mmCIF file of C-alpha atoms in Angstrom:
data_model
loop_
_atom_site.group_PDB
_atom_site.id
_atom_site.type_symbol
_atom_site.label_atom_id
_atom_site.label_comp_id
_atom_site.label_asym_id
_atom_site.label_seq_id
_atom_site.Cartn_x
_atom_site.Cartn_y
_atom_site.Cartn_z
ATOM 1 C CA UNK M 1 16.960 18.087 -15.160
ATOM 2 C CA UNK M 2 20.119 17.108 -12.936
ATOM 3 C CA UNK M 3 21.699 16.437 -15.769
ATOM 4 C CA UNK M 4 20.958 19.002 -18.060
ATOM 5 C CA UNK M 5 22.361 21.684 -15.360
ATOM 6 C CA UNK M 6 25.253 21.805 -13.535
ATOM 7 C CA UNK M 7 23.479 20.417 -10.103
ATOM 8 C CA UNK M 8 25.023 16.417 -10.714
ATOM 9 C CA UNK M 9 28.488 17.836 -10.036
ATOM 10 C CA UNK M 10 26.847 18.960 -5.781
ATOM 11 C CA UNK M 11 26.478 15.140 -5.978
ATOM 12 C CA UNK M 12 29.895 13.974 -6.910
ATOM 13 C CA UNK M 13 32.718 13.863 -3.939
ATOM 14 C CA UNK M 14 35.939 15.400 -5.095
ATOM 15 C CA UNK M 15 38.069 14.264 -2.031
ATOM 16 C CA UNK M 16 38.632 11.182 -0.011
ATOM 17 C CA UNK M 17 37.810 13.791 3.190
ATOM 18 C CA UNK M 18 34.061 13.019 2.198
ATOM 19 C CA UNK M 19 34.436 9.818 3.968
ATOM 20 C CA UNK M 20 35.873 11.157 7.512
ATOM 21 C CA UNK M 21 33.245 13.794 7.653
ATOM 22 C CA UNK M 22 30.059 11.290 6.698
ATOM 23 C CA UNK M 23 31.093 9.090 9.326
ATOM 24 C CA UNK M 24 31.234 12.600 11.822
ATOM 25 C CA UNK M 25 27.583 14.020 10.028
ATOM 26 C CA UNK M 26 25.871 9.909 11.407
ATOM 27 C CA UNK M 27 27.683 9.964 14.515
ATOM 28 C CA UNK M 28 25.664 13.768 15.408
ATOM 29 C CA UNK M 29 22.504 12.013 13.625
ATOM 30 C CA UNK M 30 22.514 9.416 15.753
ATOM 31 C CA UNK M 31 22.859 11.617 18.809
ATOM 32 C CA UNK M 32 20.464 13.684 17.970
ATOM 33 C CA UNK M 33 22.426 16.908 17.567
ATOM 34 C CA UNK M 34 22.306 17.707 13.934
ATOM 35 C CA UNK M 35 24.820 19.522 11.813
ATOM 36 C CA UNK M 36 24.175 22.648 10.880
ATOM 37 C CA UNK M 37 21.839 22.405 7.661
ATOM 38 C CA UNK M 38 23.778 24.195 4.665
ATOM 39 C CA UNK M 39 22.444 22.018 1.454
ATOM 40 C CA UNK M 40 21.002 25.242 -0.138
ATOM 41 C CA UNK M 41 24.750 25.397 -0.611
ATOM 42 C CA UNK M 42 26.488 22.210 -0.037
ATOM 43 C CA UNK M 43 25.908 19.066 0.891
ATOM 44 C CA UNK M 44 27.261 17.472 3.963
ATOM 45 C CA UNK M 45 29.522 14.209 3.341
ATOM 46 C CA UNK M 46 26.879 11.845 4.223
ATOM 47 C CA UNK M 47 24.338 13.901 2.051
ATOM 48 C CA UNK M 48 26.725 13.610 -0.390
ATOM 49 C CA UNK M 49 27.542 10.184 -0.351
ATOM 50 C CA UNK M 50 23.433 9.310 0.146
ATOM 51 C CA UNK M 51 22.522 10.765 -3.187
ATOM 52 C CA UNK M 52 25.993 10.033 -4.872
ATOM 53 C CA UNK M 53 25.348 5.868 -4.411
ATOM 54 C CA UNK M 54 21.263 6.180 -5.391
ATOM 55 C CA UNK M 55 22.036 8.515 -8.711
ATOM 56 C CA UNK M 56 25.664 7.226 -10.167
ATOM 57 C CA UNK M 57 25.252 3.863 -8.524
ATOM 58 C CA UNK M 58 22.265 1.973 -7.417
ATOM 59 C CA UNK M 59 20.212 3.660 -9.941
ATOM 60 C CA UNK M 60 22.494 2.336 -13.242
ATOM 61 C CA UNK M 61 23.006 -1.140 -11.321
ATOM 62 C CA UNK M 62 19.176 -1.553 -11.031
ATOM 63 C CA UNK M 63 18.331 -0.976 -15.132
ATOM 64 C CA UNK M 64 21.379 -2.996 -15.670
ATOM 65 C CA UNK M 65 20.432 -6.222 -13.830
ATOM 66 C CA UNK M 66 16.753 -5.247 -14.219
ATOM 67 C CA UNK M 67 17.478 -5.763 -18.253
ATOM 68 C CA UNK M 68 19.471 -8.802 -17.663
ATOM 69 C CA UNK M 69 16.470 -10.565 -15.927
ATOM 70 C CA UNK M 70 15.414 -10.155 -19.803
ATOM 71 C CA UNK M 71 15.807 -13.304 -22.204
ATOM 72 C CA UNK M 72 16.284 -11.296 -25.411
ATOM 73 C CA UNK M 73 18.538 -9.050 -23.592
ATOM 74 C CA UNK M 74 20.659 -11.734 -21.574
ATOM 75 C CA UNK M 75 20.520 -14.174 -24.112
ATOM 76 C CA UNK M 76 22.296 -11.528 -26.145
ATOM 77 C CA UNK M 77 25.597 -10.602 -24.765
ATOM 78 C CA UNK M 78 27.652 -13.098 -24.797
ATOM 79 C CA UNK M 79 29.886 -13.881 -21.885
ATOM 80 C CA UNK M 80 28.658 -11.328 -19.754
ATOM 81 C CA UNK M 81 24.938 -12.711 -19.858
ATOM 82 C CA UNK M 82 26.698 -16.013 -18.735
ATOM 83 C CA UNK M 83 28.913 -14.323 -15.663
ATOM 84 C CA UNK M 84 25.877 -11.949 -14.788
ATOM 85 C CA UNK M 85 23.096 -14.749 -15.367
ATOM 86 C CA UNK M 86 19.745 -13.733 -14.484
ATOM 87 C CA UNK M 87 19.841 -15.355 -10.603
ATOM 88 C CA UNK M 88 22.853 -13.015 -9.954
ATOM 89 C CA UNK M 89 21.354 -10.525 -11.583
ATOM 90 C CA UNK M 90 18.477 -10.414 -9.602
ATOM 91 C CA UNK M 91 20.300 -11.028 -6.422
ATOM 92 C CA UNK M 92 21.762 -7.758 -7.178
ATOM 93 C CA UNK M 93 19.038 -6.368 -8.256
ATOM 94 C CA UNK M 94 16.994 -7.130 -5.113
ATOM 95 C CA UNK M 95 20.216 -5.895 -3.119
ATOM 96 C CA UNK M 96 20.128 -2.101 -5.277
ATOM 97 C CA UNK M 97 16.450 -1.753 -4.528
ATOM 98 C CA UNK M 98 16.819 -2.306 -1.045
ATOM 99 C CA UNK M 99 19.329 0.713 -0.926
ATOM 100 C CA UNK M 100 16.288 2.340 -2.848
ATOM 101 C CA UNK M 101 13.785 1.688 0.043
ATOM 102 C CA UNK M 102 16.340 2.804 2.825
ATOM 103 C CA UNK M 103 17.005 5.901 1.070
ATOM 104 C CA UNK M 104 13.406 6.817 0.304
ATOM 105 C CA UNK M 105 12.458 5.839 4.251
ATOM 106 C CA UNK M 106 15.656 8.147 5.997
ATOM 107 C CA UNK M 107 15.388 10.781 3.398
ATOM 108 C CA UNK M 108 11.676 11.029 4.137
ATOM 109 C CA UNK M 109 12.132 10.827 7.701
ATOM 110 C CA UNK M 110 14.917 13.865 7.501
ATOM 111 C CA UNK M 111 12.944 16.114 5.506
ATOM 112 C CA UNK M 112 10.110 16.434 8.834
ATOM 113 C CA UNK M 113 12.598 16.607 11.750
ATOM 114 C CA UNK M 114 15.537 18.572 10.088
ATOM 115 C CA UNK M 115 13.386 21.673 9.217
ATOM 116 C CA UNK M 116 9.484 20.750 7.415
ATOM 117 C CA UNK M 117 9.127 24.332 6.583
ATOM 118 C CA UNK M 118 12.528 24.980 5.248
ATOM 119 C CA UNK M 119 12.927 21.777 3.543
ATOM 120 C CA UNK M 120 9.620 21.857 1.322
ATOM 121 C CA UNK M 121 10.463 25.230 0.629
ATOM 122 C CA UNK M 122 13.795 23.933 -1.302
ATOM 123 C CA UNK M 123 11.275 21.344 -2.821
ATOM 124 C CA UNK M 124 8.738 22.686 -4.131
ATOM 125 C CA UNK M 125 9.156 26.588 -4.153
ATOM 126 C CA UNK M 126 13.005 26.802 -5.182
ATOM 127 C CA UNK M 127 13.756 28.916 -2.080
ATOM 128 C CA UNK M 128 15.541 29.919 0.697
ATOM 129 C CA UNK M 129 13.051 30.847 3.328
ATOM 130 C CA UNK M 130 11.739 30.003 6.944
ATOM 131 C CA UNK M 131 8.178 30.817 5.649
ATOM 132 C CA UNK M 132 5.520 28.675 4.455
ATOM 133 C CA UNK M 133 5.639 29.074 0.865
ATOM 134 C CA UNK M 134 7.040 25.688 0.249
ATOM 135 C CA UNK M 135 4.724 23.641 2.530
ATOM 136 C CA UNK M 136 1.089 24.373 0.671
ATOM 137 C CA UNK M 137 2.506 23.049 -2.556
ATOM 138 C CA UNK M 138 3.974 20.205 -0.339
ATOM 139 C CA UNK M 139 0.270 19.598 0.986
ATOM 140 C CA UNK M 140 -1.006 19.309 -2.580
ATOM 141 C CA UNK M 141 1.402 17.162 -3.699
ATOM 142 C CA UNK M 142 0.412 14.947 -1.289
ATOM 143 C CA UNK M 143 -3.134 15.210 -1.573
ATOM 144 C CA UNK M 144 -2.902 14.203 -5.443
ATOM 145 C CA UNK M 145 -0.301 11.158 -4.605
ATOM 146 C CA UNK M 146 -3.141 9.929 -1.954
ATOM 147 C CA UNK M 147 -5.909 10.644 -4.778
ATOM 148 C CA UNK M 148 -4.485 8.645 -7.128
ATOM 149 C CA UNK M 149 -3.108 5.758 -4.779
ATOM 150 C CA UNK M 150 -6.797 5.386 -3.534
ATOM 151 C CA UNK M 151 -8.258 5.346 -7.171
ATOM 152 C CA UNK M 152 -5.583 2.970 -9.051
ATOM 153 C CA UNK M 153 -6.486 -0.478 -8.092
ATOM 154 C CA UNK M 154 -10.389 0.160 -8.521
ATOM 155 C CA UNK M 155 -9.792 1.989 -12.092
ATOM 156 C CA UNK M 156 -6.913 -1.139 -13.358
ATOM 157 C CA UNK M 157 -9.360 -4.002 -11.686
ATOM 158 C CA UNK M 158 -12.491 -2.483 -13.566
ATOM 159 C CA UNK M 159 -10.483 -1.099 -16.820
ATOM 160 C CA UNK M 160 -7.097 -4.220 -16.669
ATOM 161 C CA UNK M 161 -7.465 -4.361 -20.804
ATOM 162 C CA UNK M 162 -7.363 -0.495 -20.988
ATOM 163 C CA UNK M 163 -4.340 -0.630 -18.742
ATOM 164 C CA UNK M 164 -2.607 -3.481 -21.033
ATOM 165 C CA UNK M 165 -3.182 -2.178 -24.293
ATOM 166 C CA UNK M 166 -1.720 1.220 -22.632
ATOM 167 C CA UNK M 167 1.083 -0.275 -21.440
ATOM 168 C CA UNK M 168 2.089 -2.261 -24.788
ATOM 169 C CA UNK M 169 1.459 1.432 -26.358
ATOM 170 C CA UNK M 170 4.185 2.780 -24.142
ATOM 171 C CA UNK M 171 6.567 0.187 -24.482
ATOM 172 C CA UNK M 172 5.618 -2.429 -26.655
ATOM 173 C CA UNK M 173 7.786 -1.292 -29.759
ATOM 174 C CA UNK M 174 10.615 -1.744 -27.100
ATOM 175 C CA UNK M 175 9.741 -5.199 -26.948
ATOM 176 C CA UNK M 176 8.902 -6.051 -30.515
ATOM 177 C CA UNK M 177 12.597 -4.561 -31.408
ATOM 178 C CA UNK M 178 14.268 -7.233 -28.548
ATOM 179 C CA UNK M 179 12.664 -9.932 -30.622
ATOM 180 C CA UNK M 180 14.767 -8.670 -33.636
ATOM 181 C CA UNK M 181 18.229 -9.316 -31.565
ATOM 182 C CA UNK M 182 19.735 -12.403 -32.567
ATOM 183 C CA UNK M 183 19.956 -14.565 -29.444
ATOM 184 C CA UNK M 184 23.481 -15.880 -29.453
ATOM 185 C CA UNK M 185 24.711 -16.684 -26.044
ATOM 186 C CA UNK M 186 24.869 -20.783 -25.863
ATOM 187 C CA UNK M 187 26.715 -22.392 -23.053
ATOM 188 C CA UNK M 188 28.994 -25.174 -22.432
ATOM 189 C CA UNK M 189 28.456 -28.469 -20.348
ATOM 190 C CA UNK M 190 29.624 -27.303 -17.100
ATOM 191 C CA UNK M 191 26.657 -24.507 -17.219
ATOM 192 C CA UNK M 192 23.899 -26.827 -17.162
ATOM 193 C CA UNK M 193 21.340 -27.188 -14.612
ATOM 194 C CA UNK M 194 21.512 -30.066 -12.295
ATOM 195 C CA UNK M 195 17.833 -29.581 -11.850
ATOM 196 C CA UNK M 196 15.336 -28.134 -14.273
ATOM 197 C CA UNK M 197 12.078 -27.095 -12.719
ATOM 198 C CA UNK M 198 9.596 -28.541 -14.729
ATOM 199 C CA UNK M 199 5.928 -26.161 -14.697
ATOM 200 C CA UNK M 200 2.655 -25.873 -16.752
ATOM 201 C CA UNK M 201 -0.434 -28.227 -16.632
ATOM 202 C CA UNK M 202 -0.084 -32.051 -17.653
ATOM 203 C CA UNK M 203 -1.822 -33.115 -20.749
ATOM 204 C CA UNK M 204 -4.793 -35.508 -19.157
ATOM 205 C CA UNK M 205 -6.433 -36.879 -21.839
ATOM 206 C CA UNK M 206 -7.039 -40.407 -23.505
ATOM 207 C CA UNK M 207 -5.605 -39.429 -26.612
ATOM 208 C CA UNK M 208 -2.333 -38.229 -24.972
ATOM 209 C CA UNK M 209 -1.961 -41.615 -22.702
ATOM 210 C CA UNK M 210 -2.631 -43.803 -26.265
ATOM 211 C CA UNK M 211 0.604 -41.699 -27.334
ATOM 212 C CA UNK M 212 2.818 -42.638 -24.300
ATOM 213 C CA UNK M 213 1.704 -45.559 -23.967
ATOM 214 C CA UNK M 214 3.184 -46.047 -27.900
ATOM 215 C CA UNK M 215 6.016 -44.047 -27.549
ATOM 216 C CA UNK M 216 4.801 -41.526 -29.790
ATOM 217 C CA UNK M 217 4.794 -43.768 -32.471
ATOM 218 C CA UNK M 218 1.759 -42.811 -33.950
ATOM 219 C CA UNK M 219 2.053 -38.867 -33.323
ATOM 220 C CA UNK M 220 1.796 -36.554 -36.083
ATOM 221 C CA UNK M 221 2.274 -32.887 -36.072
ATOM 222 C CA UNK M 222 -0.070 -31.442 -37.923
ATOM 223 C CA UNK M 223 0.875 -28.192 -39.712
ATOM 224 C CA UNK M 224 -1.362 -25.713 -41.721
ATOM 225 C CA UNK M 225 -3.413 -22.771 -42.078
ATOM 226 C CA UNK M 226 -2.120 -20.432 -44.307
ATOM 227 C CA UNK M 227 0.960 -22.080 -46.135
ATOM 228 C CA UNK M 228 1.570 -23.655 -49.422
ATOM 229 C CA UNK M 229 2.162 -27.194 -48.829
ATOM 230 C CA UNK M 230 0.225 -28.776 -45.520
ATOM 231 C CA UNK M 231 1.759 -31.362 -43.679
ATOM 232 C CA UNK M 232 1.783 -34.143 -41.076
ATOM 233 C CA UNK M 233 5.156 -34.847 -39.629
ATOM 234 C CA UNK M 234 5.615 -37.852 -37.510
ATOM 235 C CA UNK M 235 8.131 -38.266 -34.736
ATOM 236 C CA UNK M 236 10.607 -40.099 -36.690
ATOM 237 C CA UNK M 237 9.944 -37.565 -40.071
ATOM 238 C CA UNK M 238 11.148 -35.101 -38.041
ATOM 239 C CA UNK M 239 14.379 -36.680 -36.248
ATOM 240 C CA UNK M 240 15.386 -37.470 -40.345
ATOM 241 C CA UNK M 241 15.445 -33.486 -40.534
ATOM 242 C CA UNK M 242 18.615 -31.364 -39.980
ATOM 243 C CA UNK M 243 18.833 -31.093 -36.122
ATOM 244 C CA UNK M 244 20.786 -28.578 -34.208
ATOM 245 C CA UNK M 245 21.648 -28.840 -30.387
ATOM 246 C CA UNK M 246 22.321 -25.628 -28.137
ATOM 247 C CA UNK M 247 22.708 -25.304 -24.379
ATOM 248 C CA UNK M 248 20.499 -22.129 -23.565
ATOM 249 C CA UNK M 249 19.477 -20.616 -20.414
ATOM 250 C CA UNK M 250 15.607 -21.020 -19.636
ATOM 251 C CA UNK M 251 13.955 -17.982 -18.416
ATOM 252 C CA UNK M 252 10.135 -18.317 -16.744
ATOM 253 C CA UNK M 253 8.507 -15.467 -15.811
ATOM 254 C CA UNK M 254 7.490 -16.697 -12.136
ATOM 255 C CA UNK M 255 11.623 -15.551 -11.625
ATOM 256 C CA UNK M 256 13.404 -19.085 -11.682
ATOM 257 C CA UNK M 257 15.649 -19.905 -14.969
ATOM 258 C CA UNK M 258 17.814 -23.174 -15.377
ATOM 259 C CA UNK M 259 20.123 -24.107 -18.230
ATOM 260 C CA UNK M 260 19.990 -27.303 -20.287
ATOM 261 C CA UNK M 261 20.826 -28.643 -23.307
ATOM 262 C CA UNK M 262 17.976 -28.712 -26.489
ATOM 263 C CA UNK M 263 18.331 -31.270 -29.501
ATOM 264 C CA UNK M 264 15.661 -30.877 -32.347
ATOM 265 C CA UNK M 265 14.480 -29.384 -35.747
ATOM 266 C CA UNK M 266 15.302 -26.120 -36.884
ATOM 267 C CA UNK M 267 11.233 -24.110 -37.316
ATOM 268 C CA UNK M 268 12.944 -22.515 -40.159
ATOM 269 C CA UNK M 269 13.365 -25.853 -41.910
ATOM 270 C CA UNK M 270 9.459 -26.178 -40.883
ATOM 271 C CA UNK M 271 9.311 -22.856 -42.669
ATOM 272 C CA UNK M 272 10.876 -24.002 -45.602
ATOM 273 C CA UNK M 273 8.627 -27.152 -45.687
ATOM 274 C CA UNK M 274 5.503 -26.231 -45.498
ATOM 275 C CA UNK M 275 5.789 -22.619 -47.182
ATOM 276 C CA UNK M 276 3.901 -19.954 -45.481
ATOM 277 C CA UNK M 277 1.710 -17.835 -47.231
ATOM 278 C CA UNK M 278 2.552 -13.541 -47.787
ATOM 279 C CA UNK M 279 -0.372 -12.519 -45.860
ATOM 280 C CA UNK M 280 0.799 -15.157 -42.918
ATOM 281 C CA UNK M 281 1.731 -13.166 -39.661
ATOM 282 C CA UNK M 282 1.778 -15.793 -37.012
ATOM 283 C CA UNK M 283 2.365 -19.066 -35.834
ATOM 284 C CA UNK M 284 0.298 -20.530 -33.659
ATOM 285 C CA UNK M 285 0.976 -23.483 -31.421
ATOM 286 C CA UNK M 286 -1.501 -25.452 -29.881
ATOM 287 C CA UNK M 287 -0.812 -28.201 -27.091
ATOM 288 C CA UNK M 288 -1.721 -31.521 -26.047
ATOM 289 C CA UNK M 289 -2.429 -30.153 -22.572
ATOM 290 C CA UNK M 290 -5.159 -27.762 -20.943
ATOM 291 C CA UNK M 291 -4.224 -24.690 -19.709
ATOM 292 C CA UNK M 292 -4.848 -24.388 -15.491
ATOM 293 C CA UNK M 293 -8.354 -22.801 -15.942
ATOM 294 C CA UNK M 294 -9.158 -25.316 -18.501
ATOM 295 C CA UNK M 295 -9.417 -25.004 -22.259
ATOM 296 C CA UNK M 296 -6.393 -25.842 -24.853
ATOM 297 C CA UNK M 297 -3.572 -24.001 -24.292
ATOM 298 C CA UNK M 298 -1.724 -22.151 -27.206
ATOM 299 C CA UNK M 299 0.144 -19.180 -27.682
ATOM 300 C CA UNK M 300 1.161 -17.332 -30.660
ATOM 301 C CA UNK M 301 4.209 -15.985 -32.309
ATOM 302 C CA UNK M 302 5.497 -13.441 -34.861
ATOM 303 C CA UNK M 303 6.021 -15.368 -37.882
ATOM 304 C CA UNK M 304 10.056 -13.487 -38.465
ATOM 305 C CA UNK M 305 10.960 -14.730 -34.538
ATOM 306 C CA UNK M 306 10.450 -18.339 -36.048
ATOM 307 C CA UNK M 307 13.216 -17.823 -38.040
ATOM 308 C CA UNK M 308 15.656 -17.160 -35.550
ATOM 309 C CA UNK M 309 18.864 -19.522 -35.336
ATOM 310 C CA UNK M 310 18.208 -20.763 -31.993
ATOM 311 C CA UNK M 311 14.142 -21.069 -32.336
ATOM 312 C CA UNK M 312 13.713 -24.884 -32.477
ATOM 313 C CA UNK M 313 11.429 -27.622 -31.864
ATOM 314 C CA UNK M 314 13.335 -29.608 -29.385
ATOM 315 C CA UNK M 315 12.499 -33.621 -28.813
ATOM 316 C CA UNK M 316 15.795 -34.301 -26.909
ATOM 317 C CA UNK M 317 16.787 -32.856 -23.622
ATOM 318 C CA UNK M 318 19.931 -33.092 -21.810
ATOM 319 C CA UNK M 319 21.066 -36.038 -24.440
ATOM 320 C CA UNK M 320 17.853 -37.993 -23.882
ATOM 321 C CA UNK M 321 14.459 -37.885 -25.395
ATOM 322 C CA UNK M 322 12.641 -35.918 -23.906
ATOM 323 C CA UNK M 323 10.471 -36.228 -20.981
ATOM 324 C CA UNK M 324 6.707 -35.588 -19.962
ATOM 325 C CA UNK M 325 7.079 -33.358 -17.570
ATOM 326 C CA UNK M 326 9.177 -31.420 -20.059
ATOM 327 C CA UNK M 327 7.086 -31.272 -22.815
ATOM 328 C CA UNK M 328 6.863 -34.874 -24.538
ATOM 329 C CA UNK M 329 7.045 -35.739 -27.298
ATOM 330 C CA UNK M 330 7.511 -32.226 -29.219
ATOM 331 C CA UNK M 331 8.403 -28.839 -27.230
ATOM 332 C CA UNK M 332 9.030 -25.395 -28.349
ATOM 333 C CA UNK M 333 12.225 -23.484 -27.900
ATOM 334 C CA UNK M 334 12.461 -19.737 -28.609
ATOM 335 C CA UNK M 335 15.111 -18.674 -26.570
ATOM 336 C CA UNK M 336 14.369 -14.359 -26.560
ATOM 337 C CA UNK M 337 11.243 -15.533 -25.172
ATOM 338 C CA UNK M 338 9.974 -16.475 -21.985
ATOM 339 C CA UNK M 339 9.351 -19.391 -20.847
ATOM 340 C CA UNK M 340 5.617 -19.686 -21.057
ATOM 341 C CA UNK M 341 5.791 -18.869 -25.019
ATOM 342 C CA UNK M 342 7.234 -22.347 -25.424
ATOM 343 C CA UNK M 343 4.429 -24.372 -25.811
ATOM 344 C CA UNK M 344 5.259 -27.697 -24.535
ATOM 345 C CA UNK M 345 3.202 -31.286 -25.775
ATOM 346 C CA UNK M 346 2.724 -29.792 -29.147
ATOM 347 C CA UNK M 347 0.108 -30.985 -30.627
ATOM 348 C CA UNK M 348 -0.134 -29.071 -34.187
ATOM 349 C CA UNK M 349 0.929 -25.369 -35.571
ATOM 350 C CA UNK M 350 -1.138 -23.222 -37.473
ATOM 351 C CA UNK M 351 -0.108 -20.552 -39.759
ATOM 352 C CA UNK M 352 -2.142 -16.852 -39.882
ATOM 353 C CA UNK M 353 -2.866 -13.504 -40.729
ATOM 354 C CA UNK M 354 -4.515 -12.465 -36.621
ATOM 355 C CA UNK M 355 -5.286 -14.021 -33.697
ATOM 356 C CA UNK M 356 -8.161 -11.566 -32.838
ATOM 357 C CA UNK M 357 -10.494 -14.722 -33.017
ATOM 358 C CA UNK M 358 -8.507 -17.366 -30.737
ATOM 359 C CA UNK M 359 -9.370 -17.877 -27.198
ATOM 360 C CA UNK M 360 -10.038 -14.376 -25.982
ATOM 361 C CA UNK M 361 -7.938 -12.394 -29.074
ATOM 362 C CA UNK M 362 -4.655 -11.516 -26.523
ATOM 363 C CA UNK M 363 -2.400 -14.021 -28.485
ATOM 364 C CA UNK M 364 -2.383 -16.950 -25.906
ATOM 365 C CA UNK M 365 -3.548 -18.940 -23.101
ATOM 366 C CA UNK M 366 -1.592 -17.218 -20.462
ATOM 367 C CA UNK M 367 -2.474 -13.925 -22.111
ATOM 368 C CA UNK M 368 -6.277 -14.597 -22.508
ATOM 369 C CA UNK M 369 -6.483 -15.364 -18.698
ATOM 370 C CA UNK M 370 -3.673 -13.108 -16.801
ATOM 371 C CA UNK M 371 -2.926 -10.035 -18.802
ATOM 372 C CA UNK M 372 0.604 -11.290 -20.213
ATOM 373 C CA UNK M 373 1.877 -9.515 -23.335
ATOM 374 C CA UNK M 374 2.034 -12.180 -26.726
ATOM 375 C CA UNK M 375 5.811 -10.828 -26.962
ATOM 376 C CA UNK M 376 7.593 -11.624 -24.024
ATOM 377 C CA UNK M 377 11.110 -10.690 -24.776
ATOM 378 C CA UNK M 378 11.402 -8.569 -21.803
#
């Protein structure tokens, strides 16, 4: 509604004498004897300047770094995904919404001591009056907020599907369409983490130790479900295949990201290999390791995102095989993903129409057991 009206251009300071007269309008503020109220007209310079930062400012800087916190989205544009990489970005981002917060908390405070009556009159009765037309709707407005504040966490505890499945309703297509943006933002040397934080739960099992303890010799990936030609790849059947190296930037959803460098088999070659069948939909990858609350993890992925230049299967790391705690002797790397779609300790990838019927039917370990979305783009 601002902006389908004239009312933006009230917000928008036409002369540098806004700055002199903001500094006057705090100074009176502070002392407790305030200006003379006039913004059913004008606004005063710090009025102006207040709503001028939150609406043309730290409202457009918050979506921006908000959407570069995003793989798909940072992992997309180049250069200035590198310069603002997500850790600035969020820096920022933190930084906007803490302008946010002060606004919300003086602006609040302002409404009650510079005139209740006349303010919610403005507000909610479009006004100008010292009566109390304003201040009933004001009341109810209230009310309702309080309502539905009380009744949210019971109804989303009791009903947390319902709320999910809404949620991916609402914005889901947003997120399938990221996954269709080629990620092509790779990095050079210099960019490359001197410290990767490694995460997830350690394969502890005898069959996993027998593979260390071998070097992997004897792994086999084991590839199926609904393709043409089944296989088995070993270690060294892959490392024949094609391989491609990228430097990428690593984004986990607990908020920490690192950069490194990948080295492994393209899963379109895999594609090409093993020849999926029409009615296939999804891979699924299934790991060595258990998930935290026990039970295999896995997680699934549109079959088309497997196809993507940069989606790999990475056994090198940095220039060197690579290691346990990063996913040993096979990891995946799907970089408009995050992180926790990149099954690590892979043990074998199946090929199908719906995941209704693994695990709990949400499209993943992590999804089964904390309400993540099975495309994690954003």
């Amino acid at each position: 509604m601002l902006f389908a009206t004239d009312q933006w251009l009230r917000l928008v300071p036409v002369t540098w004498d806004v700055f002199p007269n903001a500094l006057s309008t705090a100074i009176q503020y502070a002392s407790l004897n305030f200006p003379t109220e006039s913004s059913w007209t004008r606004y005063n310079g710090l009025q102006q300047l207040s709503y001028f930062v939150t609406v043309f400012i730290a409202a457009p800087v918050s979506i921006t770094t908000g959407l570069l916190q995003s793989p798909a989205i940072s992992n997309r544009l180049g250069l200035l995904g590198t310069v603002l990489n997500r850790q600035v970005a969020r820096s920022i981002h933190f930084i906007s919404f803490t302008w946010f917060v002060f606004f919300i908390l003086a602006h609040g405070i302002m409404v009650f001591i510079t005139g209740l009556r006349e303010n919610t009159n403005h507000m909610f009765a479009g006004v100008k009056s010292a009566g109390w037309i304003g201040f009933p709707f004001f009341v109810l407005a209230l009310v309702l907020v309080g309502v539905a504040w009380w009744a949210a966490s019971p109804f989303t505890i009791r009903h947390a599907r319902l709320v999910q499945k809404t949620g991916r309703i609402l914005v889901g297509w947003i997120k399938g369409f990221s996954e269709w943006w080629e990620p092509t933002a790779e990095l050079s040397e210099s960019d490359i983490s001197p410290h990767f934080w490694p995460n997830g739960t350690m394969p502890n099992s005898a069959e996993y130790e027998d593979l260390l303890a071998g070097k992997f010799r004897d792994y086999r990936l084991r590839v199926g479900g609904m393709v043409e030609t089944p296989r088995q790849f070993s270690l060294a059947d892959l490392k024949t295949m094609r391989k491609q190296q990228q430097i990428t930037t690593h984004f986990c959803i607990q908020g920490w990201s690192g950069v490194a460098e990948w080295g492994g088999v393209k899963m379109s070659d895999i594609l090409d290999v093993v020849k999926p069948l029409p009615g296939a939909r999804y891979a699924v990858f299934y790991s060595l390791a258990d998930g935290s609350d026990g039970g295999r993890y896995y997680d699934v992925h549109e079959i088309f995102n497997m196809r993507h230049r940069l989606t790999i299967l990475a056994y090198e790391m940095n220039g060197e095989p690579l290691s346990v705690l990063h996913g040993a002797p096979l990891r995946l790397r799907c970089e408009n993903e995050l992180g926790f779609k990149m099954v690590k300790w892979i043990a074998a990838i199946d090929f199908v129409r719906d995941f209704g019927d693994l695990g709990a039917g949400q499209g993943g370990y992590n999804e089964d057991h904390e309400f993540y979305g099975y495309r994690m783009p954003i």
